[in-house]
Amino acid sequence: MRNNLFSGPEPDPAGDAGHENAPPRVGFFTDTSVCIGCKACEVACKEWNALPEDGMSLTGMSYDNTGGLGASTWRHVAFIEQPVPAGRTELPLVEPDPGKPDDTSGVRWLMSSDVCKHCTHAACLDVCPTGSLFRTEFGTVVVQEDICNGCGYCVPACPYGVIEQRPADGRAFKCTMCYDRLGAGQEPACAKACPTESIQFGPLDELRERAALRVEQLHGAGVTEARLYGHEPDNGVGGDGAFFLLMDEPEVYGLPPDPVVTTRDLPAMWRHAGIAALSLAAGAALSYALPALTPRSGRT
């Protein structure tokens, strides 16, 4: 087992974090093709984790009143409206709008419940100076709010923009994948509440197999736009612990197309800094040594 890796393949993140005899890694598979935008996951997450409310002001972005993930929003249901060209039959499809141009047959809603990705290589964890962020025995990443000192290093480190500080005290918060429920043998509150099983929870390897079969099923039904996101174990973050089946490009959902762990180049940076420091030290030593080695000319 190779330890302290910032990037690359990592088959056992929990074991690499020091957990012996760890259970199989668990995660989320979110199938956006069956999401109905009911927000039951948002409500269940807030209720179980006692998260503050987000206020009643609408964002003006369809029915999205939360806008995105944050310190008090650990599940966010996105509503994305798209005009559908005539002749296309993607679901979900709304009735044609008489006010739309003739070359469109209506509007489709792309709904997706976003969440922390619980990356295999979690930059937020790597940069945390207090140990507030840690890897659990289930392979997930959790913030210990009583240890967080509010430094904020984790916020820019996340390639997905998930983790955030609360304005009141500066401490960082994000999804814990209901770590307390996992320890009691229960599934996370969001997956438990999802009425369509859009959010599926279980061993990560099983979820990846299930997701591949689901994509094959959709392609066979003519829905060729379906694709997986974050499932590859060798992607820029070593594979996500929470991955998705999307019905369009990741950018449409506000997701980076090719996320890379932001601490990937730290070893090379440290190596270059070390070489530079040694070069400076050698130069300083040489500048002191040269006068002593140079013979002085005497007066005659």
PDB file of N, CA and C in Angstrom, residues 6-106:
ATOM      1  N   PHE A   6      -1.379  12.150  -3.201  1.00  0.00           N
ATOM      2  CA  PHE A   6      -2.265  13.264  -3.482  1.00  0.00           C
ATOM      3  C   PHE A   6      -3.049  13.053  -4.772  1.00  0.00           C
ATOM      4  N   SER A   7      -2.656  12.100  -5.588  1.00  0.00           N
ATOM      5  CA  SER A   7      -3.347  11.849  -6.847  1.00  0.00           C
ATOM      6  C   SER A   7      -3.025  10.439  -7.303  1.00  0.00           C
ATOM      7  N   GLY A   8      -3.708  10.022  -8.367  1.00  0.00           N
ATOM      8  CA  GLY A   8      -3.455   8.698  -8.920  1.00  0.00           C
ATOM      9  C   GLY A   8      -4.379   7.634  -8.340  1.00  0.00           C
ATOM     10  N   PRO A   9      -4.247   6.400  -8.801  1.00  0.00           N
ATOM     11  CA  PRO A   9      -5.112   5.307  -8.334  1.00  0.00           C
ATOM     12  C   PRO A   9      -4.982   5.087  -6.837  1.00  0.00           C
ATOM     13  N   GLU A  10      -6.103   4.878  -6.182  1.00  0.00           N
ATOM     14  CA  GLU A  10      -6.131   4.608  -4.750  1.00  0.00           C
ATOM     15  C   GLU A  10      -7.294   3.653  -4.468  1.00  0.00           C
ATOM     16  N   PRO A  11      -7.025   2.340  -4.446  1.00  0.00           N
ATOM     17  CA  PRO A  11      -8.111   1.368  -4.302  1.00  0.00           C
ATOM     18  C   PRO A  11      -8.726   1.320  -2.914  1.00  0.00           C
ATOM     19  N   ASP A  12      -8.016   1.790  -1.896  1.00  0.00           N
ATOM     20  CA  ASP A  12      -8.514   1.653  -0.522  1.00  0.00           C
ATOM     21  C   ASP A  12      -8.219   2.919   0.273  1.00  0.00           C
ATOM     22  N   PRO A  13      -8.995   3.990   0.067  1.00  0.00           N
ATOM     23  CA  PRO A  13      -8.716   5.239   0.788  1.00  0.00           C
ATOM     24  C   PRO A  13      -8.866   5.111   2.294  1.00  0.00           C
ATOM     25  N   ALA A  14      -9.816   4.296   2.760  1.00  0.00           N
ATOM     26  CA  ALA A  14      -9.991   4.129   4.205  1.00  0.00           C
ATOM     27  C   ALA A  14      -8.786   3.418   4.817  1.00  0.00           C
ATOM     28  N   GLY A  15      -8.328   2.354   4.158  1.00  0.00           N
ATOM     29  CA  GLY A  15      -7.155   1.635   4.652  1.00  0.00           C
ATOM     30  C   GLY A  15      -5.915   2.497   4.620  1.00  0.00           C
ATOM     31  N   ASP A  16      -5.795   3.323   3.584  1.00  0.00           N
ATOM     32  CA  ASP A  16      -4.644   4.206   3.475  1.00  0.00           C
ATOM     33  C   ASP A  16      -4.676   5.287   4.545  1.00  0.00           C
ATOM     34  N   ALA A  17      -5.878   5.585   5.058  1.00  0.00           N
ATOM     35  CA  ALA A  17      -6.018   6.573   6.127  1.00  0.00           C
ATOM     36  C   ALA A  17      -5.774   5.970   7.503  1.00  0.00           C
ATOM     37  N   GLY A  18      -5.510   4.654   7.553  1.00  0.00           N
ATOM     38  CA  GLY A  18      -5.181   4.024   8.825  1.00  0.00           C
ATOM     39  C   GLY A  18      -6.267   3.160   9.423  1.00  0.00           C
ATOM     40  N   HIS A  19      -7.389   2.989   8.718  1.00  0.00           N
ATOM     41  CA  HIS A  19      -8.476   2.162   9.235  1.00  0.00           C
ATOM     42  C   HIS A  19      -8.215   0.690   8.890  1.00  0.00           C
ATOM     43  N   GLU A  20      -8.025  -0.133   9.898  1.00  0.00           N
ATOM     44  CA  GLU A  20      -7.795  -1.560   9.680  1.00  0.00           C
ATOM     45  C   GLU A  20      -9.129  -2.299   9.623  1.00  0.00           C
ATOM     46  N   ASN A  21      -9.186  -3.308   8.750  1.00  0.00           N
ATOM     47  CA  ASN A  21     -10.400  -4.118   8.581  1.00  0.00           C
ATOM     48  C   ASN A  21     -11.623  -3.230   8.312  1.00  0.00           C
ATOM     49  N   ALA A  22     -11.442  -2.231   7.470  1.00  0.00           N
ATOM     50  CA  ALA A  22     -12.530  -1.303   7.154  1.00  0.00           C
ATOM     51  C   ALA A  22     -13.590  -2.001   6.313  1.00  0.00           C
ATOM     52  N   PRO A  23     -14.858  -1.620   6.472  1.00  0.00           N
ATOM     53  CA  PRO A  23     -15.920  -2.185   5.630  1.00  0.00           C
ATOM     54  C   PRO A  23     -15.769  -1.697   4.199  1.00  0.00           C
ATOM     55  N   PRO A  24     -16.502  -2.287   3.252  1.00  0.00           N
ATOM     56  CA  PRO A  24     -16.428  -1.810   1.865  1.00  0.00           C
ATOM     57  C   PRO A  24     -16.789  -0.331   1.768  1.00  0.00           C
ATOM     58  N   ARG A  25     -16.106   0.370   0.878  1.00  0.00           N
ATOM     59  CA  ARG A  25     -16.376   1.789   0.698  1.00  0.00           C
ATOM     60  C   ARG A  25     -17.798   1.993   0.184  1.00  0.00           C
ATOM     61  N   VAL A  26     -18.490   2.962   0.747  1.00  0.00           N
ATOM     62  CA  VAL A  26     -19.869   3.232   0.352  1.00  0.00           C
ATOM     63  C   VAL A  26     -19.943   4.596  -0.329  1.00  0.00           C
ATOM     64  N   GLY A  27     -21.069   4.832  -0.997  1.00  0.00           N
ATOM     65  CA  GLY A  27     -21.225   6.108  -1.683  1.00  0.00           C
ATOM     66  C   GLY A  27     -22.636   6.301  -2.192  1.00  0.00           C
ATOM     67  N   PHE A  28     -22.801   7.335  -2.992  1.00  0.00           N
ATOM     68  CA  PHE A  28     -24.080   7.674  -3.615  1.00  0.00           C
ATOM     69  C   PHE A  28     -23.982   7.496  -5.130  1.00  0.00           C
ATOM     70  N   PHE A  29     -25.047   6.965  -5.720  1.00  0.00           N
ATOM     71  CA  PHE A  29     -25.250   7.033  -7.168  1.00  0.00           C
ATOM     72  C   PHE A  29     -26.559   7.778  -7.382  1.00  0.00           C
ATOM     73  N   THR A  30     -26.473   8.965  -7.986  1.00  0.00           N
ATOM     74  CA  THR A  30     -27.663   9.777  -8.228  1.00  0.00           C
ATOM     75  C   THR A  30     -28.048   9.680  -9.695  1.00  0.00           C
ATOM     76  N   ASP A  31     -29.195   9.058  -9.947  1.00  0.00           N
ATOM     77  CA  ASP A  31     -29.720   8.880 -11.298  1.00  0.00           C
ATOM     78  C   ASP A  31     -30.654  10.042 -11.598  1.00  0.00           C
ATOM     79  N   THR A  32     -30.149  11.051 -12.306  1.00  0.00           N
ATOM     80  CA  THR A  32     -30.951  12.251 -12.541  1.00  0.00           C
ATOM     81  C   THR A  32     -32.105  12.002 -13.509  1.00  0.00           C
ATOM     82  N   SER A  33     -32.074  10.882 -14.224  1.00  0.00           N
ATOM     83  CA  SER A  33     -33.147  10.615 -15.189  1.00  0.00           C
ATOM     84  C   SER A  33     -34.479  10.335 -14.505  1.00  0.00           C
ATOM     85  N   VAL A  34     -34.457   9.999 -13.233  1.00  0.00           N
ATOM     86  CA  VAL A  34     -35.709   9.718 -12.515  1.00  0.00           C
ATOM     87  C   VAL A  34     -35.952  10.714 -11.382  1.00  0.00           C
ATOM     88  N   CYS A  35     -35.142  11.767 -11.310  1.00  0.00           N
ATOM     89  CA  CYS A  35     -35.369  12.803 -10.295  1.00  0.00           C
ATOM     90  C   CYS A  35     -36.588  13.627 -10.677  1.00  0.00           C
ATOM     91  N   ILE A  36     -37.519  13.831  -9.737  1.00  0.00           N
ATOM     92  CA  ILE A  36     -38.738  14.596 -10.011  1.00  0.00           C
ATOM     93  C   ILE A  36     -38.694  15.970  -9.354  1.00  0.00           C
ATOM     94  N   GLY A  37     -37.581  16.322  -8.739  1.00  0.00           N
ATOM     95  CA  GLY A  37     -37.440  17.651  -8.159  1.00  0.00           C
ATOM     96  C   GLY A  37     -38.305  17.901  -6.947  1.00  0.00           C
ATOM     97  N   CYS A  38     -38.635  16.858  -6.212  1.00  0.00           N
ATOM     98  CA  CYS A  38     -39.537  17.026  -5.065  1.00  0.00           C
ATOM     99  C   CYS A  38     -38.857  17.669  -3.862  1.00  0.00           C
ATOM    100  N   LYS A  39     -37.528  17.658  -3.832  1.00  0.00           N
ATOM    101  CA  LYS A  39     -36.733  18.232  -2.748  1.00  0.00           C
ATOM    102  C   LYS A  39     -36.879  17.479  -1.422  1.00  0.00           C
ATOM    103  N   ALA A  40     -37.386  16.255  -1.467  1.00  0.00           N
ATOM    104  CA  ALA A  40     -37.472  15.472  -0.236  1.00  0.00           C
ATOM    105  C   ALA A  40     -36.092  15.243   0.361  1.00  0.00           C
ATOM    106  N   CYS A  41     -35.076  15.113  -0.501  1.00  0.00           N
ATOM    107  CA  CYS A  41     -33.718  14.902  -0.008  1.00  0.00           C
ATOM    108  C   CYS A  41     -33.204  16.132   0.731  1.00  0.00           C
ATOM    109  N   GLU A  42     -33.518  17.322   0.199  1.00  0.00           N
ATOM    110  CA  GLU A  42     -33.102  18.556   0.866  1.00  0.00           C
ATOM    111  C   GLU A  42     -33.715  18.653   2.259  1.00  0.00           C
ATOM    112  N   VAL A  43     -35.001  18.372   2.334  1.00  0.00           N
ATOM    113  CA  VAL A  43     -35.713  18.478   3.611  1.00  0.00           C
ATOM    114  C   VAL A  43     -35.193  17.446   4.605  1.00  0.00           C
ATOM    115  N   ALA A  44     -35.029  16.203   4.146  1.00  0.00           N
ATOM    116  CA  ALA A  44     -34.559  15.152   5.040  1.00  0.00           C
ATOM    117  C   ALA A  44     -33.165  15.448   5.558  1.00  0.00           C
ATOM    118  N   CYS A  45     -32.307  15.981   4.684  1.00  0.00           N
ATOM    119  CA  CYS A  45     -30.947  16.331   5.086  1.00  0.00           C
ATOM    120  C   CYS A  45     -30.962  17.410   6.159  1.00  0.00           C
ATOM    121  N   LYS A  46     -31.773  18.440   5.952  1.00  0.00           N
ATOM    122  CA  LYS A  46     -31.839  19.525   6.925  1.00  0.00           C
ATOM    123  C   LYS A  46     -32.423  19.047   8.255  1.00  0.00           C
ATOM    124  N   GLU A  47     -33.449  18.226   8.193  1.00  0.00           N
ATOM    125  CA  GLU A  47     -34.075  17.756   9.423  1.00  0.00           C
ATOM    126  C   GLU A  47     -33.121  16.887  10.236  1.00  0.00           C
ATOM    127  N   TRP A  48     -32.465  15.940   9.560  1.00  0.00           N
ATOM    128  CA  TRP A  48     -31.611  15.014  10.306  1.00  0.00           C
ATOM    129  C   TRP A  48     -30.382  15.719  10.871  1.00  0.00           C
ATOM    130  N   ASN A  49     -29.797  16.618  10.090  1.00  0.00           N
ATOM    131  CA  ASN A  49     -28.555  17.269  10.506  1.00  0.00           C
ATOM    132  C   ASN A  49     -28.768  18.611  11.200  1.00  0.00           C
ATOM    133  N   ALA A  50     -30.043  18.971  11.424  1.00  0.00           N
ATOM    134  CA  ALA A  50     -30.384  20.207  12.124  1.00  0.00           C
ATOM    135  C   ALA A  50     -29.708  21.418  11.469  1.00  0.00           C
ATOM    136  N   LEU A  51     -29.855  21.519  10.152  1.00  0.00           N
ATOM    137  CA  LEU A  51     -29.236  22.613   9.405  1.00  0.00           C
ATOM    138  C   LEU A  51     -30.150  23.830   9.394  1.00  0.00           C
ATOM    139  N   PRO A  52     -29.568  25.028   9.411  1.00  0.00           N
ATOM    140  CA  PRO A  52     -30.392  26.245   9.361  1.00  0.00           C
ATOM    141  C   PRO A  52     -31.161  26.343   8.048  1.00  0.00           C
ATOM    142  N   GLU A  53     -32.298  27.051   8.094  1.00  0.00           N
ATOM    143  CA  GLU A  53     -33.085  27.228   6.876  1.00  0.00           C
ATOM    144  C   GLU A  53     -32.393  28.235   5.958  1.00  0.00           C
ATOM    145  N   ASP A  54     -32.774  28.194   4.670  1.00  0.00           N
ATOM    146  CA  ASP A  54     -32.124  29.021   3.655  1.00  0.00           C
ATOM    147  C   ASP A  54     -32.882  30.303   3.344  1.00  0.00           C
ATOM    148  N   GLY A  55     -33.986  30.512   4.034  1.00  0.00           N
ATOM    149  CA  GLY A  55     -34.774  31.704   3.725  1.00  0.00           C
ATOM    150  C   GLY A  55     -35.815  31.412   2.663  1.00  0.00           C
ATOM    151  N   MET A  56     -36.754  32.296   2.494  1.00  0.00           N
ATOM    152  CA  MET A  56     -37.871  32.071   1.575  1.00  0.00           C
ATOM    153  C   MET A  56     -37.720  32.825   0.257  1.00  0.00           C
ATOM    154  N   SER A  57     -36.657  33.585   0.088  1.00  0.00           N
ATOM    155  CA  SER A  57     -36.503  34.351  -1.152  1.00  0.00           C
ATOM    156  C   SER A  57     -36.139  33.428  -2.299  1.00  0.00           C
ATOM    157  N   LEU A  58     -36.846  33.567  -3.433  1.00  0.00           N
ATOM    158  CA  LEU A  58     -36.571  32.770  -4.616  1.00  0.00           C
ATOM    159  C   LEU A  58     -35.392  33.360  -5.378  1.00  0.00           C
ATOM    160  N   THR A  59     -34.668  32.500  -6.062  1.00  0.00           N
ATOM    161  CA  THR A  59     -33.496  32.950  -6.808  1.00  0.00           C
ATOM    162  C   THR A  59     -33.853  33.466  -8.193  1.00  0.00           C
ATOM    163  N   GLY A  60     -35.068  33.202  -8.648  1.00  0.00           N
ATOM    164  CA  GLY A  60     -35.443  33.544 -10.012  1.00  0.00           C
ATOM    165  C   GLY A  60     -35.013  32.493 -11.011  1.00  0.00           C
ATOM    166  N   MET A  61     -34.412  31.406 -10.515  1.00  0.00           N
ATOM    167  CA  MET A  61     -33.958  30.311 -11.373  1.00  0.00           C
ATOM    168  C   MET A  61     -34.969  29.173 -11.258  1.00  0.00           C
ATOM    169  N   SER A  62     -36.111  29.298 -11.932  1.00  0.00           N
ATOM    170  CA  SER A  62     -37.143  28.290 -11.897  1.00  0.00           C
ATOM    171  C   SER A  62     -37.599  28.083 -10.457  1.00  0.00           C
ATOM    172  N   TYR A  63     -37.682  26.831 -10.012  1.00  0.00           N
ATOM    173  CA  TYR A  63     -38.135  26.537  -8.657  1.00  0.00           C
ATOM    174  C   TYR A  63     -36.968  26.326  -7.699  1.00  0.00           C
ATOM    175  N   ASP A  64     -35.803  26.742  -8.082  1.00  0.00           N
ATOM    176  CA  ASP A  64     -34.616  26.572  -7.265  1.00  0.00           C
ATOM    177  C   ASP A  64     -34.524  27.718  -6.260  1.00  0.00           C
ATOM    178  N   ASN A  65     -34.799  27.431  -4.992  1.00  0.00           N
ATOM    179  CA  ASN A  65     -34.753  28.477  -3.970  1.00  0.00           C
ATOM    180  C   ASN A  65     -33.500  28.401  -3.108  1.00  0.00           C
ATOM    181  N   THR A  66     -32.580  27.478  -3.424  1.00  0.00           N
ATOM    182  CA  THR A  66     -31.346  27.381  -2.649  1.00  0.00           C
ATOM    183  C   THR A  66     -30.130  27.824  -3.449  1.00  0.00           C
ATOM    184  N   GLY A  67     -30.133  27.610  -4.759  1.00  0.00           N
ATOM    185  CA  GLY A  67     -29.086  28.148  -5.615  1.00  0.00           C
ATOM    186  C   GLY A  67     -27.859  27.289  -5.748  1.00  0.00           C
ATOM    187  N   GLY A  68     -27.508  26.551  -4.718  1.00  0.00           N
ATOM    188  CA  GLY A  68     -26.310  25.720  -4.781  1.00  0.00           C
ATOM    189  C   GLY A  68     -25.972  25.152  -3.421  1.00  0.00           C
ATOM    190  N   LEU A  69     -24.955  24.318  -3.394  1.00  0.00           N
ATOM    191  CA  LEU A  69     -24.503  23.733  -2.137  1.00  0.00           C
ATOM    192  C   LEU A  69     -23.820  24.798  -1.288  1.00  0.00           C
ATOM    193  N   GLY A  70     -23.868  24.606   0.021  1.00  0.00           N
ATOM    194  CA  GLY A  70     -23.229  25.552   0.920  1.00  0.00           C
ATOM    195  C   GLY A  70     -23.141  25.007   2.327  1.00  0.00           C
ATOM    196  N   ALA A  71     -22.737  25.859   3.245  1.00  0.00           N
ATOM    197  CA  ALA A  71     -22.534  25.434   4.628  1.00  0.00           C
ATOM    198  C   ALA A  71     -23.820  24.957   5.286  1.00  0.00           C
ATOM    199  N   SER A  72     -24.956  25.492   4.842  1.00  0.00           N
ATOM    200  CA  SER A  72     -26.242  25.099   5.416  1.00  0.00           C
ATOM    201  C   SER A  72     -27.118  24.350   4.425  1.00  0.00           C
ATOM    202  N   THR A  73     -26.590  24.072   3.229  1.00  0.00           N
ATOM    203  CA  THR A  73     -27.323  23.319   2.204  1.00  0.00           C
ATOM    204  C   THR A  73     -26.426  22.194   1.716  1.00  0.00           C
ATOM    205  N   TRP A  74     -26.606  21.008   2.271  1.00  0.00           N
ATOM    206  CA  TRP A  74     -25.728  19.873   1.951  1.00  0.00           C
ATOM    207  C   TRP A  74     -26.287  19.030   0.812  1.00  0.00           C
ATOM    208  N   ARG A  75     -27.534  19.220   0.470  1.00  0.00           N
ATOM    209  CA  ARG A  75     -28.164  18.657  -0.731  1.00  0.00           C
ATOM    210  C   ARG A  75     -28.836  19.802  -1.462  1.00  0.00           C
ATOM    211  N   HIS A  76     -28.601  19.887  -2.762  1.00  0.00           N
ATOM    212  CA  HIS A  76     -29.207  20.950  -3.559  1.00  0.00           C
ATOM    213  C   HIS A  76     -29.820  20.351  -4.812  1.00  0.00           C
ATOM    214  N   VAL A  77     -31.118  20.552  -4.991  1.00  0.00           N
ATOM    215  CA  VAL A  77     -31.828  20.061  -6.176  1.00  0.00           C
ATOM    216  C   VAL A  77     -31.843  21.167  -7.226  1.00  0.00           C
ATOM    217  N   ALA A  78     -31.166  20.923  -8.327  1.00  0.00           N
ATOM    218  CA  ALA A  78     -31.099  21.894  -9.420  1.00  0.00           C
ATOM    219  C   ALA A  78     -32.266  21.683 -10.380  1.00  0.00           C
ATOM    220  N   PHE A  79     -32.846  22.784 -10.864  1.00  0.00           N
ATOM    221  CA  PHE A  79     -33.885  22.760 -11.886  1.00  0.00           C
ATOM    222  C   PHE A  79     -33.322  23.471 -13.114  1.00  0.00           C
ATOM    223  N   ILE A  80     -33.134  22.744 -14.199  1.00  0.00           N
ATOM    224  CA  ILE A  80     -32.547  23.313 -15.409  1.00  0.00           C
ATOM    225  C   ILE A  80     -33.550  23.159 -16.541  1.00  0.00           C
ATOM    226  N   GLU A  81     -33.979  24.279 -17.115  1.00  0.00           N
ATOM    227  CA  GLU A  81     -34.954  24.266 -18.201  1.00  0.00           C
ATOM    228  C   GLU A  81     -34.239  24.409 -19.534  1.00  0.00           C
ATOM    229  N   GLN A  82     -34.586  23.542 -20.480  1.00  0.00           N
ATOM    230  CA  GLN A  82     -33.964  23.570 -21.796  1.00  0.00           C
ATOM    231  C   GLN A  82     -35.024  23.490 -22.878  1.00  0.00           C
ATOM    232  N   PRO A  83     -34.910  24.313 -23.923  1.00  0.00           N
ATOM    233  CA  PRO A  83     -35.781  24.132 -25.084  1.00  0.00           C
ATOM    234  C   PRO A  83     -35.387  22.859 -25.821  1.00  0.00           C
ATOM    235  N   VAL A  84     -36.367  22.121 -26.272  1.00  0.00           N
ATOM    236  CA  VAL A  84     -36.124  20.856 -26.964  1.00  0.00           C
ATOM    237  C   VAL A  84     -36.453  21.022 -28.437  1.00  0.00           C
ATOM    238  N   PRO A  85     -35.514  20.724 -29.338  1.00  0.00           N
ATOM    239  CA  PRO A  85     -35.796  20.834 -30.778  1.00  0.00           C
ATOM    240  C   PRO A  85     -36.951  19.951 -31.203  1.00  0.00           C
ATOM    241  N   ALA A  86     -37.641  20.382 -32.232  1.00  0.00           N
ATOM    242  CA  ALA A  86     -38.785  19.626 -32.738  1.00  0.00           C
ATOM    243  C   ALA A  86     -38.356  18.223 -33.143  1.00  0.00           C
ATOM    244  N   GLY A  87     -39.205  17.260 -32.816  1.00  0.00           N
ATOM    245  CA  GLY A  87     -38.925  15.877 -33.171  1.00  0.00           C
ATOM    246  C   GLY A  87     -38.204  15.097 -32.091  1.00  0.00           C
ATOM    247  N   ARG A  88     -37.691  15.795 -31.072  1.00  0.00           N
ATOM    248  CA  ARG A  88     -37.002  15.099 -29.994  1.00  0.00           C
ATOM    249  C   ARG A  88     -38.021  14.674 -28.954  1.00  0.00           C
ATOM    250  N   THR A  89     -37.746  13.567 -28.280  1.00  0.00           N
ATOM    251  CA  THR A  89     -38.716  13.015 -27.329  1.00  0.00           C
ATOM    252  C   THR A  89     -38.103  12.742 -25.970  1.00  0.00           C
ATOM    253  N   GLU A  90     -37.047  13.486 -25.612  1.00  0.00           N
ATOM    254  CA  GLU A  90     -36.426  13.228 -24.325  1.00  0.00           C
ATOM    255  C   GLU A  90     -37.407  13.512 -23.186  1.00  0.00           C
ATOM    256  N   LEU A  91     -37.244  12.782 -22.117  1.00  0.00           N
ATOM    257  CA  LEU A  91     -38.057  13.000 -20.936  1.00  0.00           C
ATOM    258  C   LEU A  91     -37.173  13.591 -19.847  1.00  0.00           C
ATOM    259  N   PRO A  92     -37.755  14.404 -18.933  1.00  0.00           N
ATOM    260  CA  PRO A  92     -39.157  14.825 -18.913  1.00  0.00           C
ATOM    261  C   PRO A  92     -39.407  15.976 -19.878  1.00  0.00           C
ATOM    262  N   LEU A  93     -40.528  15.914 -20.613  1.00  0.00           N
ATOM    263  CA  LEU A  93     -40.847  16.908 -21.636  1.00  0.00           C
ATOM    264  C   LEU A  93     -42.149  17.613 -21.265  1.00  0.00           C
ATOM    265  N   VAL A  94     -42.096  18.939 -21.242  1.00  0.00           N
ATOM    266  CA  VAL A  94     -43.273  19.739 -20.935  1.00  0.00           C
ATOM    267  C   VAL A  94     -44.007  20.028 -22.240  1.00  0.00           C
ATOM    268  N   GLU A  95     -45.311  20.306 -22.144  1.00  0.00           N
ATOM    269  CA  GLU A  95     -46.107  20.593 -23.338  1.00  0.00           C
ATOM    270  C   GLU A  95     -45.531  21.786 -24.098  1.00  0.00           C
ATOM    271  N   PRO A  96     -45.636  21.792 -25.438  1.00  0.00           N
ATOM    272  CA  PRO A  96     -45.107  22.909 -26.232  1.00  0.00           C
ATOM    273  C   PRO A  96     -45.675  24.242 -25.786  1.00  0.00           C
ATOM    274  N   ASP A  97     -44.848  25.252 -25.836  1.00  0.00           N
ATOM    275  CA  ASP A  97     -45.236  26.602 -25.461  1.00  0.00           C
ATOM    276  C   ASP A  97     -45.554  27.387 -26.733  1.00  0.00           C
ATOM    277  N   PRO A  98     -46.779  27.905 -26.867  1.00  0.00           N
ATOM    278  CA  PRO A  98     -47.127  28.649 -28.096  1.00  0.00           C
ATOM    279  C   PRO A  98     -46.214  29.846 -28.333  1.00  0.00           C
ATOM    280  N   GLY A  99     -45.615  30.379 -27.281  1.00  0.00           N
ATOM    281  CA  GLY A  99     -44.752  31.528 -27.437  1.00  0.00           C
ATOM    282  C   GLY A  99     -43.352  31.191 -27.893  1.00  0.00           C
ATOM    283  N   LYS A 100     -43.019  29.909 -27.969  1.00  0.00           N
ATOM    284  CA  LYS A 100     -41.687  29.491 -28.380  1.00  0.00           C
ATOM    285  C   LYS A 100     -41.576  29.462 -29.907  1.00  0.00           C
ATOM    286  N   PRO A 101     -40.357  29.555 -30.444  1.00  0.00           N
ATOM    287  CA  PRO A 101     -40.182  29.439 -31.907  1.00  0.00           C
ATOM    288  C   PRO A 101     -40.690  28.104 -32.421  1.00  0.00           C
ATOM    289  N   ASP A 102     -40.980  28.052 -33.710  1.00  0.00           N
ATOM    290  CA  ASP A 102     -41.555  26.844 -34.305  1.00  0.00           C
ATOM    291  C   ASP A 102     -40.589  25.675 -34.311  1.00  0.00           C
ATOM    292  N   ASP A 103     -39.270  25.941 -34.173  1.00  0.00           N
ATOM    293  CA  ASP A 103     -38.319  24.841 -34.258  1.00  0.00           C
ATOM    294  C   ASP A 103     -38.105  24.159 -32.910  1.00  0.00           C
ATOM    295  N   THR A 104     -38.922  24.494 -31.920  1.00  0.00           N
ATOM    296  CA  THR A 104     -38.829  23.809 -30.629  1.00  0.00           C
ATOM    297  C   THR A 104     -40.156  23.133 -30.323  1.00  0.00           C
ATOM    298  N   SER A 105     -40.092  21.966 -29.704  1.00  0.00           N
ATOM    299  CA  SER A 105     -41.304  21.214 -29.383  1.00  0.00           C
ATOM    300  C   SER A 105     -41.703  21.381 -27.935  1.00  0.00           C
ATOM    301  N   GLY A 106     -40.965  22.176 -27.170  1.00  0.00           N
ATOM    302  CA  GLY A 106     -41.301  22.356 -25.776  1.00  0.00           C
ATOM    303  C   GLY A 106     -40.055  22.569 -24.942  1.00  0.00           C
TER     304      GLY A 106
END
